[in-house]
Structures are given as C-alpha cells and as structure tokens.
Short mmCIF file of C-alpha atoms and ligand atoms in Angstrom, two decimals:
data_model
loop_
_atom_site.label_atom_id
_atom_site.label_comp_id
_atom_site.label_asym_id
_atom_site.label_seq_id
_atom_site.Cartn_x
_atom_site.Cartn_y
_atom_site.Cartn_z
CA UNK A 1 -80.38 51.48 -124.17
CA UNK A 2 -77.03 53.79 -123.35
CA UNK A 3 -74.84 50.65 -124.74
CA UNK A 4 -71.93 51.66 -127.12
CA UNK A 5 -72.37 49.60 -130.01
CA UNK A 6 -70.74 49.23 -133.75
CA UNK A 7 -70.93 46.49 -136.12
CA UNK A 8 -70.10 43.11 -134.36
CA UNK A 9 -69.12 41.17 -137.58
CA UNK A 10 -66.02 43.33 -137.42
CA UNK A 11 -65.47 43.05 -134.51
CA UNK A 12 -66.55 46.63 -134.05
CA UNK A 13 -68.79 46.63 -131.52
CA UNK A 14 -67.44 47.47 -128.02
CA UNK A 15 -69.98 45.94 -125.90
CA UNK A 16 -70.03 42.25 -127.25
CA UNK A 17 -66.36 42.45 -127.32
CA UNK A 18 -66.51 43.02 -123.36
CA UNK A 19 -69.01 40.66 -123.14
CA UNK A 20 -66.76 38.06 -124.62
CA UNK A 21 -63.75 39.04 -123.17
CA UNK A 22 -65.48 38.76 -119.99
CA UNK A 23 -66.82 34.66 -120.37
CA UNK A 24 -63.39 34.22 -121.48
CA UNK A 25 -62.35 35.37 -118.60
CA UNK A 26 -64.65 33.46 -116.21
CA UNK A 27 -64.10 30.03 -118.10
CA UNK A 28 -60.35 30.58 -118.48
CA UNK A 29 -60.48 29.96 -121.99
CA UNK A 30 -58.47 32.45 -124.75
CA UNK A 31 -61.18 33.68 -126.17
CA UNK A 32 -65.59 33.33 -127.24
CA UNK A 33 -67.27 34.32 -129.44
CA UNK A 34 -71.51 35.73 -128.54
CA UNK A 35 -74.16 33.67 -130.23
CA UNK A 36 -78.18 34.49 -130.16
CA UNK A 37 -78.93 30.92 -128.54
CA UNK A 38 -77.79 28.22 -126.62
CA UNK A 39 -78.93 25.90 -129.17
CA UNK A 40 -76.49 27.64 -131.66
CA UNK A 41 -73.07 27.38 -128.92
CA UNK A 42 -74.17 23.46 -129.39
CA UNK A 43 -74.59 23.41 -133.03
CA UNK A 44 -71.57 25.45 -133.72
CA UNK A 45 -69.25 23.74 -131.36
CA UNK A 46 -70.57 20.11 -132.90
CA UNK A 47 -69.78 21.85 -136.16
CA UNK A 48 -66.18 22.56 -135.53
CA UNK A 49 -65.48 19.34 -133.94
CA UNK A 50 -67.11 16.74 -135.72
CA UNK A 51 -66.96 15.70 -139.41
CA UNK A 52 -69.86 14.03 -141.47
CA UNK A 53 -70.21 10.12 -139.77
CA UNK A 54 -68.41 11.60 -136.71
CA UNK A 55 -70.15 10.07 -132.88
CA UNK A 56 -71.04 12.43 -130.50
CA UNK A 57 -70.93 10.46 -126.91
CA UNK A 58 -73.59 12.38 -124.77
CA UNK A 59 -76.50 11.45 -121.95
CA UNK A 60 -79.34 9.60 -122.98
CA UNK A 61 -81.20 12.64 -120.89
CA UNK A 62 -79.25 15.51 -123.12
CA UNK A 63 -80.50 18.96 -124.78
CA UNK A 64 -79.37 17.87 -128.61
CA UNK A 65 -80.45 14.42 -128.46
CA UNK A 66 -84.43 16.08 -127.41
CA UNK A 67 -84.53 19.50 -127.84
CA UNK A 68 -82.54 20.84 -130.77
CA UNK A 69 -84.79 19.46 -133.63
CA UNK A 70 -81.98 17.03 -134.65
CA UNK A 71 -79.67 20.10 -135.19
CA UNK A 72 -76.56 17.43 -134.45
CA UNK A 73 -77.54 15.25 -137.72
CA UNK A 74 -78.95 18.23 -140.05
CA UNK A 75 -76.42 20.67 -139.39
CA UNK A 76 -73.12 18.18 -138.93
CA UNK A 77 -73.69 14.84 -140.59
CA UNK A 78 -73.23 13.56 -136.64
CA UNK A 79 -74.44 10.51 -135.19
CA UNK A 80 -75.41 10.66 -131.00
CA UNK A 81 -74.97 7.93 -129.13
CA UNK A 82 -76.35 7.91 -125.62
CA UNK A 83 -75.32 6.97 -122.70
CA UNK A 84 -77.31 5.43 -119.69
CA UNK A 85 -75.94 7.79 -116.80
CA UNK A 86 -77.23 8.57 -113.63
CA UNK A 87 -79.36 11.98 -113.46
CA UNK A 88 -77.54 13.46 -116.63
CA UNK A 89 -73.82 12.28 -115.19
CA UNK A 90 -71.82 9.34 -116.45
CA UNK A 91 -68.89 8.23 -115.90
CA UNK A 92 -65.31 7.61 -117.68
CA UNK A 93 -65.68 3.60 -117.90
CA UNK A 94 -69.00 4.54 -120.03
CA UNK A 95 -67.07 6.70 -122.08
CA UNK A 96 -64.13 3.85 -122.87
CA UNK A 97 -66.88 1.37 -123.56
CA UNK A 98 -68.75 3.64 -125.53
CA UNK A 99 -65.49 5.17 -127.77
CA UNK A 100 -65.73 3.16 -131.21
CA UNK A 101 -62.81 0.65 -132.27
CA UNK A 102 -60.74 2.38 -135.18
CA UNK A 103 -63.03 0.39 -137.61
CA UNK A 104 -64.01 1.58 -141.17
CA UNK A 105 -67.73 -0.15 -140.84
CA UNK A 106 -67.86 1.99 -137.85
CA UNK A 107 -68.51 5.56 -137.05
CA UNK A 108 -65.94 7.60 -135.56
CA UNK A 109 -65.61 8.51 -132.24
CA UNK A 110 -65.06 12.45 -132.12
CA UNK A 111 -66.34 14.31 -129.10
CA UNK A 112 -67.90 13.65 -125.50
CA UNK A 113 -70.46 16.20 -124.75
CA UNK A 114 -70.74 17.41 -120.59
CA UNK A 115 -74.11 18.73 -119.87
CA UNK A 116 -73.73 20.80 -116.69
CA UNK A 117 -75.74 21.18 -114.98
CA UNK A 118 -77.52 17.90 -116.49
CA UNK A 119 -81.11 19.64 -116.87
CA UNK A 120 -82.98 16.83 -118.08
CA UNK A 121 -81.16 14.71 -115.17
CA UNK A 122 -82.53 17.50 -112.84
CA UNK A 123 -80.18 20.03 -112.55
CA UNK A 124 -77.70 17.68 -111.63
CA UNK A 125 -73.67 19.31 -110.85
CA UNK A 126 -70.94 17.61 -112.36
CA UNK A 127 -68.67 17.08 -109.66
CA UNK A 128 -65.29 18.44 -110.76
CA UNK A 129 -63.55 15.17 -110.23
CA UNK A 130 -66.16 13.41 -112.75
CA UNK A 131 -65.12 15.78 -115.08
CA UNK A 132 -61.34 15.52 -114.82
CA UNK A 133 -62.34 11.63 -115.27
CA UNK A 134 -64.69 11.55 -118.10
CA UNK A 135 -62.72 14.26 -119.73
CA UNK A 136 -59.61 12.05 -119.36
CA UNK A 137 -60.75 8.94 -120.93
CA UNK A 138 -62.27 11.38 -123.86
CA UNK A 139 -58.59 12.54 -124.44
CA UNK A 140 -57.21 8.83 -124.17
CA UNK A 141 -59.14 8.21 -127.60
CA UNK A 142 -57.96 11.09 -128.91
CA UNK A 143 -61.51 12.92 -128.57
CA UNK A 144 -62.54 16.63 -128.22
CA UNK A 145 -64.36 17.50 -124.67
CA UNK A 146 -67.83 20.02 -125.08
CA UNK A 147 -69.60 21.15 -122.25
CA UNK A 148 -72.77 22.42 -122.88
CA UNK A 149 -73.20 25.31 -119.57
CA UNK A 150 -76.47 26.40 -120.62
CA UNK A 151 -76.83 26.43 -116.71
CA UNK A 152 -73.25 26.40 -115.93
CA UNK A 153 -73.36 29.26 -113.22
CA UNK A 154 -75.58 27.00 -111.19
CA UNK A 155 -73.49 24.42 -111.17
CA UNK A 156 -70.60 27.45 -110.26
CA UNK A 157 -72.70 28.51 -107.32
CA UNK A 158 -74.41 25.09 -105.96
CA UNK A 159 -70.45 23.46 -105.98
CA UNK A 160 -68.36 26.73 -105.42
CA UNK A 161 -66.00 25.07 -107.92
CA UNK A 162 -64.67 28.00 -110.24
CA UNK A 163 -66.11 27.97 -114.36
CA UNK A 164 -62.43 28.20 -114.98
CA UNK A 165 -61.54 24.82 -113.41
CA UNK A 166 -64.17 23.40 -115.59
CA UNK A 167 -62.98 25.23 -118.74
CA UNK A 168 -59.45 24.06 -118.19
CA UNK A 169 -61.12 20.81 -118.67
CA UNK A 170 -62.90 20.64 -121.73
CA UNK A 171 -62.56 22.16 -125.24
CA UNK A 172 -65.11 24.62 -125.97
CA UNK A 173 -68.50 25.60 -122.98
CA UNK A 174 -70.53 27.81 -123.34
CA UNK A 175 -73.05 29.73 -120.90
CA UNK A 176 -76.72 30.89 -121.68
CA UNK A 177 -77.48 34.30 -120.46
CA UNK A 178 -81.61 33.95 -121.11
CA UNK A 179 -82.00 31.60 -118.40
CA UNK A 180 -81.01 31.83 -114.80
CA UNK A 181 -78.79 34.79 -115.99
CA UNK A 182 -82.30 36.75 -116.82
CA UNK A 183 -81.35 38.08 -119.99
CA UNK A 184 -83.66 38.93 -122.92
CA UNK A 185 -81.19 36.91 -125.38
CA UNK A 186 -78.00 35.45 -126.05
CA UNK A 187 -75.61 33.31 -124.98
CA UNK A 188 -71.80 32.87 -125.40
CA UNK A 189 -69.27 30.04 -126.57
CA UNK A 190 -65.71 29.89 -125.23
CA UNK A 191 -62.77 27.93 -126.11
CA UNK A 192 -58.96 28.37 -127.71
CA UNK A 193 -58.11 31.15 -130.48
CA UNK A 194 -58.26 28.69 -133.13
CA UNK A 195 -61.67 27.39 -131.92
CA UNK A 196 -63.37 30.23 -131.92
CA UNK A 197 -62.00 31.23 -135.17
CA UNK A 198 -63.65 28.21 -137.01
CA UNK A 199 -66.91 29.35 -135.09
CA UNK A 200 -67.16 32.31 -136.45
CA UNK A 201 -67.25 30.68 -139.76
CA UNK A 202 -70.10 28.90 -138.88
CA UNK A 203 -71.61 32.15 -136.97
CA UNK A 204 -71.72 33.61 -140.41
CA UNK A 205 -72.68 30.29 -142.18
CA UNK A 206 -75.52 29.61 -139.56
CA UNK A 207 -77.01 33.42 -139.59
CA UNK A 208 -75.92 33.99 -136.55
CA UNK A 209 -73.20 36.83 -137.54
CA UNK A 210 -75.08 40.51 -136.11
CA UNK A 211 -74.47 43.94 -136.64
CA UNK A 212 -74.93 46.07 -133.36
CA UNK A 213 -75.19 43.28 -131.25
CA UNK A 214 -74.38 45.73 -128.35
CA UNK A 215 -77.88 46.72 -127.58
CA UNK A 216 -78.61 43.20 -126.50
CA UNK A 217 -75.21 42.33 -125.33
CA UNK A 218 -74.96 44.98 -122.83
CA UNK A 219 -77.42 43.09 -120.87
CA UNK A 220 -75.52 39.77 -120.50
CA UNK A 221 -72.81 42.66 -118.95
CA UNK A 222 -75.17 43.46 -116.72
CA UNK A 223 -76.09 40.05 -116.08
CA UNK A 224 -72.40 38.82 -115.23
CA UNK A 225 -72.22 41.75 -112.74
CA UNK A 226 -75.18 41.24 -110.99
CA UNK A 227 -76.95 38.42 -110.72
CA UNK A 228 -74.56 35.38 -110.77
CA UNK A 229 -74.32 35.17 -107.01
CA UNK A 230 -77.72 35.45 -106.32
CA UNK A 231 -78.48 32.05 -108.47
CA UNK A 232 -78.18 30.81 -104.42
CA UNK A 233 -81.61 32.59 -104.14
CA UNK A 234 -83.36 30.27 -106.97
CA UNK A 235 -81.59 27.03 -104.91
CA UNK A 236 -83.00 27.95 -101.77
CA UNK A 237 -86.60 28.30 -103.67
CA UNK A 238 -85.96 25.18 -105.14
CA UNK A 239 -85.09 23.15 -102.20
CA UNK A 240 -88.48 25.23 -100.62
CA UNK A 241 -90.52 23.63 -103.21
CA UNK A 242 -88.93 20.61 -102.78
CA UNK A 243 -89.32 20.13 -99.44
CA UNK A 244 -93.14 21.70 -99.20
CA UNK A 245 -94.02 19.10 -102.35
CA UNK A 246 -92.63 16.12 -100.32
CA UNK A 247 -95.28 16.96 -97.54
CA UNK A 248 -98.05 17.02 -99.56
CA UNK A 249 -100.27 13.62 -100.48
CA UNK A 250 -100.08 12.31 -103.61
CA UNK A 251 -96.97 14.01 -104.90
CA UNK A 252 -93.94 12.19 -105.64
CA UNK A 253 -90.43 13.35 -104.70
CA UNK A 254 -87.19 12.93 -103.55
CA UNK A 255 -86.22 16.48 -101.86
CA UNK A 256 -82.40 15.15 -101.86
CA UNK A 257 -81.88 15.24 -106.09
CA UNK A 258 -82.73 19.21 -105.82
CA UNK A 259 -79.27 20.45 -106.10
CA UNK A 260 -80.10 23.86 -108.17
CA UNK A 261 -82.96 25.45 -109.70
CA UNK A 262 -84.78 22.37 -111.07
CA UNK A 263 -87.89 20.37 -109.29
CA UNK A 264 -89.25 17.17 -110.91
CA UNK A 265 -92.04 15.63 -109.51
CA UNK A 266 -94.32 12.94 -110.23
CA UNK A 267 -98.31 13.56 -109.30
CA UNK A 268 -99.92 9.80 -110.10
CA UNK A 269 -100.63 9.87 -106.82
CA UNK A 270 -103.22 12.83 -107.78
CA UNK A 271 -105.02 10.82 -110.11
CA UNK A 272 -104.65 13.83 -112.61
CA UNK A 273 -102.42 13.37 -115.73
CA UNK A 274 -99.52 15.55 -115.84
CA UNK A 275 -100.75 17.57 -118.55
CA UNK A 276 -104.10 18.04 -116.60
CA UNK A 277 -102.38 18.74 -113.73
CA UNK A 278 -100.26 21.53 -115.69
CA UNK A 279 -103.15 22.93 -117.29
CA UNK A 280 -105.29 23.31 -114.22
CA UNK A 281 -102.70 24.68 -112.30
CA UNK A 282 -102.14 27.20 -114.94
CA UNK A 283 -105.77 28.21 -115.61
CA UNK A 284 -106.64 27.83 -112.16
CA UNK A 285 -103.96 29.11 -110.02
CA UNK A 286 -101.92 31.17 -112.80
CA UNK A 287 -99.07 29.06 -112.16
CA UNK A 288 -96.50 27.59 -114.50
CA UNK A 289 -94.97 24.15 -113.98
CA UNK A 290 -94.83 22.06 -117.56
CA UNK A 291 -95.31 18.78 -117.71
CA UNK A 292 -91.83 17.17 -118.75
CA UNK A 293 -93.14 13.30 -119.54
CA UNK A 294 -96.38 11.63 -118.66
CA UNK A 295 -94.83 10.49 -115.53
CA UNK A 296 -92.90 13.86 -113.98
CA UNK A 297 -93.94 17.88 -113.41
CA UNK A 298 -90.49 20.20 -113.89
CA UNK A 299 -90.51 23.43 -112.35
CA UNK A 300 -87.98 25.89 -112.47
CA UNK A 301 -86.92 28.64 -110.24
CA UNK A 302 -85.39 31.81 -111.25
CA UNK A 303 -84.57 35.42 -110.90
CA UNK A 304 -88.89 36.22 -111.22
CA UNK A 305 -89.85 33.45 -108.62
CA UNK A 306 -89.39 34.54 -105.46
CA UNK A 307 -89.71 32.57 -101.78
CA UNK A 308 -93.51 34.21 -101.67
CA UNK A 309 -93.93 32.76 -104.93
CA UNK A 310 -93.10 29.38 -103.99
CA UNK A 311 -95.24 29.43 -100.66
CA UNK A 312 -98.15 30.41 -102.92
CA UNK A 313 -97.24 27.41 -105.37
CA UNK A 314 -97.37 24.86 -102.78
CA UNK A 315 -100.57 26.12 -101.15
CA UNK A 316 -102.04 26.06 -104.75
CA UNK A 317 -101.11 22.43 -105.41
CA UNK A 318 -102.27 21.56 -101.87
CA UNK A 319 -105.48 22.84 -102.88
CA UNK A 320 -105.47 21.25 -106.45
CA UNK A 321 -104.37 17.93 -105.02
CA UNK A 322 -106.94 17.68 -102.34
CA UNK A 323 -110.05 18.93 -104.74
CA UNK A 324 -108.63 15.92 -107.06
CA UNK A 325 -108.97 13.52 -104.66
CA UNK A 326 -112.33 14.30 -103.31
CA UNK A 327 -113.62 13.29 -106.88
CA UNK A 328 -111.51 10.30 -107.19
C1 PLP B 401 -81.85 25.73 -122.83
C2 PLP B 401 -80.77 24.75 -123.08
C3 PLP B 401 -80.11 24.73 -124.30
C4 PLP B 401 -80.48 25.63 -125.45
O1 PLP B 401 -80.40 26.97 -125.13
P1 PLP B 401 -81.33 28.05 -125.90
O2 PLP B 401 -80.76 29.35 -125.45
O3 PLP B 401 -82.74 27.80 -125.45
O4 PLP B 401 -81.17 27.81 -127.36
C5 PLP B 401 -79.08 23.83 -124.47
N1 PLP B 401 -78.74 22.99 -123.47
C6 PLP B 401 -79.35 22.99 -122.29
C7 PLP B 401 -78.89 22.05 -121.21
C8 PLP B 401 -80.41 23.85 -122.05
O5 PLP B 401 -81.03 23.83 -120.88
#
C-alpha cells in the first residue's frame, strides 16, 4: 500500500523498475521488463523471436502447446512442434532431429522453448548440464533458446544451481511471481537490452503496458526477499504427500518423480473417476486437488499448504478411498 509508484510506461515508476532490476539481477541477464502474466512473458518472448511460419521446438507436455489458448499461432503466426521427452525434459539429439532442413516447403526452425521446471512433466528440474546440451544444439542451427521459469525458483531451490547459470544459457526466461512466489499478480521477462526493447513493443501492442504498476509490483519485491528460500518448505510437503499417497490402497504413485511442489497421482485403483474423485474431495473434505487427465490427480503445494495441511489431506483421501471401496 506504502509503494512509491509513477507511471511505468515511462519508465517512471520506481518500484517496477526495482523489481526488474532485481530478476535481472538474479537471472544474470541485462535487463526485464514486468508483465501481468506468465502467459504474456511466453507470448511476448515467441513474439520477438519468431516470424509468421517460424517452429517453435517445445515438450509435447508444455504450457503453450495446452494452456495458452493457442496464443503461439494467434498472436505469432508460429507453428509448435512437440517433442516426446521424458517428464517435460528432452534432450539435444531430439532437438537436431527435430531442427527443420533449410527447405522452402518447410517451416523454419526458430526457437527451442525450456520449460523449467517441466510442470506438466511433474515439476521436473532441468539438470543444468541438459540445458548447456539442448541449448547447444539450439545454437548449432542458428536458433534462439526460451525458458519459460514460470516455476523457475523451484527448480533454483530443489537443484541449488543459481537462475543466473541458467540465464547465461538461454535467450530470454522469465519467472512468475503468482505462483510459488505468492503474489497477487505479475510476472517478469528477462533477457539482453535489445530483447527487452522489442518486448516492450509488444507490452504496449498486447495491453500489457500499465501506469502505476508499483502498487502491485511492490509485492513481487517482497516476494524476492522473502519467500524464495522457503520454496524448500512446499518440497518437503510435497514429498509428505507423496510418500503418505504411496501407502494408501488404490492410489497410484511413484514417490521418486516428486522433485518440487508438484504430486500426480493416478486413483483407478479407487474405482472413482478423477473428476469424481476431485469433486468429492472438494465438497466433502474442502480440499483442492484438480483432476489433470482422466488418468492422473495434480496437487500442488505452496506458501498456504502447510505440513498440517498435508497430514489432513492424506487422512481425507484415506477416508474417501476406503468409503469407495466398500461400495465397489
Ligand atoms: C502458470 C504457467 C504459465 C502461465 O503463467 P500465468 O501467470 O498463469 O499466465 C506458463 N508456463 C508454465 C509452465 C506455467 O506453469
């Protein structure tokens, strides 16, 4: 509420500037520019780096290809072209198979897109050195390097490899500061001078130019301060949930593919759909795990789930579970 604010499409206002001087900072990258969503750092960055026909090499398991209402074609002209990787990570032979012959029936290879962590793979970390690989064969072809770090920080914490070692890596990353980071809104997009110059052209084109920004801003600040290091908290919960889920009959899980803040699971061995299984534990229990796909749960931990939290979730799903198979 106390922020100092001034019109941010001038760069006038003091508090996003610190904001953005401060992910620049943490991803070793010149400079970033603050956006209202993740979805927009995405959208944005694909804007800058690919032309009309231009390939985007991502996972099959990736945020644009699902979940940005086909932001990548409307908003770019870009194609997307999958790839089958393991738990949201693939590797650099994929991306030289995958990088397009120069060919003029052909689209054009222009940018490999890094999704760390890999939600829909899990929560997966990209291992540093998978990075420095995939990231490698990207420049080979001559091809930019995004790395979408909506959960970025996790990845930070669960690996203890620096955000900076990544960003020296790619071209443009971005973090999201309403997730893990328990902001209200925002997120921010980092990269070279020149980069972030051609963002803010599509900031403005996009609607995403603000006046004073600060007000909201001030908490990603706060957010950077406080409450990086204790994204260990919300992998401890996880790896709680994890392990209580694996001891209970009918749920399916492997406990080892936890590495941060995300739990799938699979309940067929319930005999209750996923989407029952959601729904009853929500109107039932007041719990909230969604129902991903018609064969796996995902539940996420963060800064408002605490270890209490996640005893009561597993003695509420022991309780579902067992009432569900008494009618079966
Ligand atoms: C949430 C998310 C986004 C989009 O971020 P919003 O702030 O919800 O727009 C993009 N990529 C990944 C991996 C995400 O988890």
């Amino acid at each position: 509420m106390e922020a100092d604010v001034g019109n941010e499409q001038a760069f006038e206002d003091p508090t996003v500037n610190l904001l953005n001087d401060m992910v620049a900072e943490l991803t070793g990258k010149e400079a970033a520019v603050y956006l209202p969503s993740g979805t927009m750092c995405n959208e944005i960055a694909f804007r800058v780096h690919c032309r009309q026909g231009d390939e985007i090499i991502l996972d099959k398991t990736s945020h644009p290809l699902h979940w940005e209402a086909g932001g990548p074609a409307a908003l770019s002209g870009a194609m997307c072209r999958p790839v089958e990787g393991i738990r949201g990570v693939f590797t650099a032979a994929q991306v030289h198979e995958f990088v397009r012959p120069k060919n003029k029936l052909m689209p054009r290879s222009a940018l490999v897109s890094i999704e760390n962590t890999a939600g829909g793979g899990g929560g997966t970390v990209w291992p540093i050195e998978r990075v420095t690989e995939v990231a490698g064969a990207a420049r080979a072809h001559n091809l930019a390097v995004h790395m979408d770090g909506a959960r970025l920080l996790n990845a930070v914490v669960a690996s203890g490899t620096p955000a900076s070692a990544y960003g020296n890596l790619v071209d443009s990353l971005w973090i999201d500061l309403s997730k893990g980071l328990g902001c209200p809104v925002g997120a921010v997009l980092a990269g070279s001078k020149e980069f972030i110059a051609e963002a803010w052209r599509f900031k403005h084109q996009f609607g995403g130019a603000m006046r004073q920004a600060g007000i909201i801003a001030a908490a990603g600040v706060y957010a950077l301060r406080h409450n990086i290091e204790r994204l260990a908290e919300d992998h401890d919960n996880a790896k709680l949930l994890a392990e209580g889920l694996a001891q209970i009959k009918g749920i399916e899980i492997d406990p080892r593919a936890v590495e941060t803040n995300i739990v799938f699971f699979g309940v067929s061995g319930t005999g209750l759909s996923t989407t029952d299984f959601s729904a009853r534990l929500l109107s039932e229990h007041g719990i909230r795990i969604g129902a991903a796909s018609p064969r796996a749960m995902r539940a996420l931990t963060h800064l408002d789930v605490s270890r209490a939290n996640i005893e009561t979730t597993l003695r509420a799903i022991e309780k579902l579970t067992a009432q569900a198979s008494q009618l079966a």
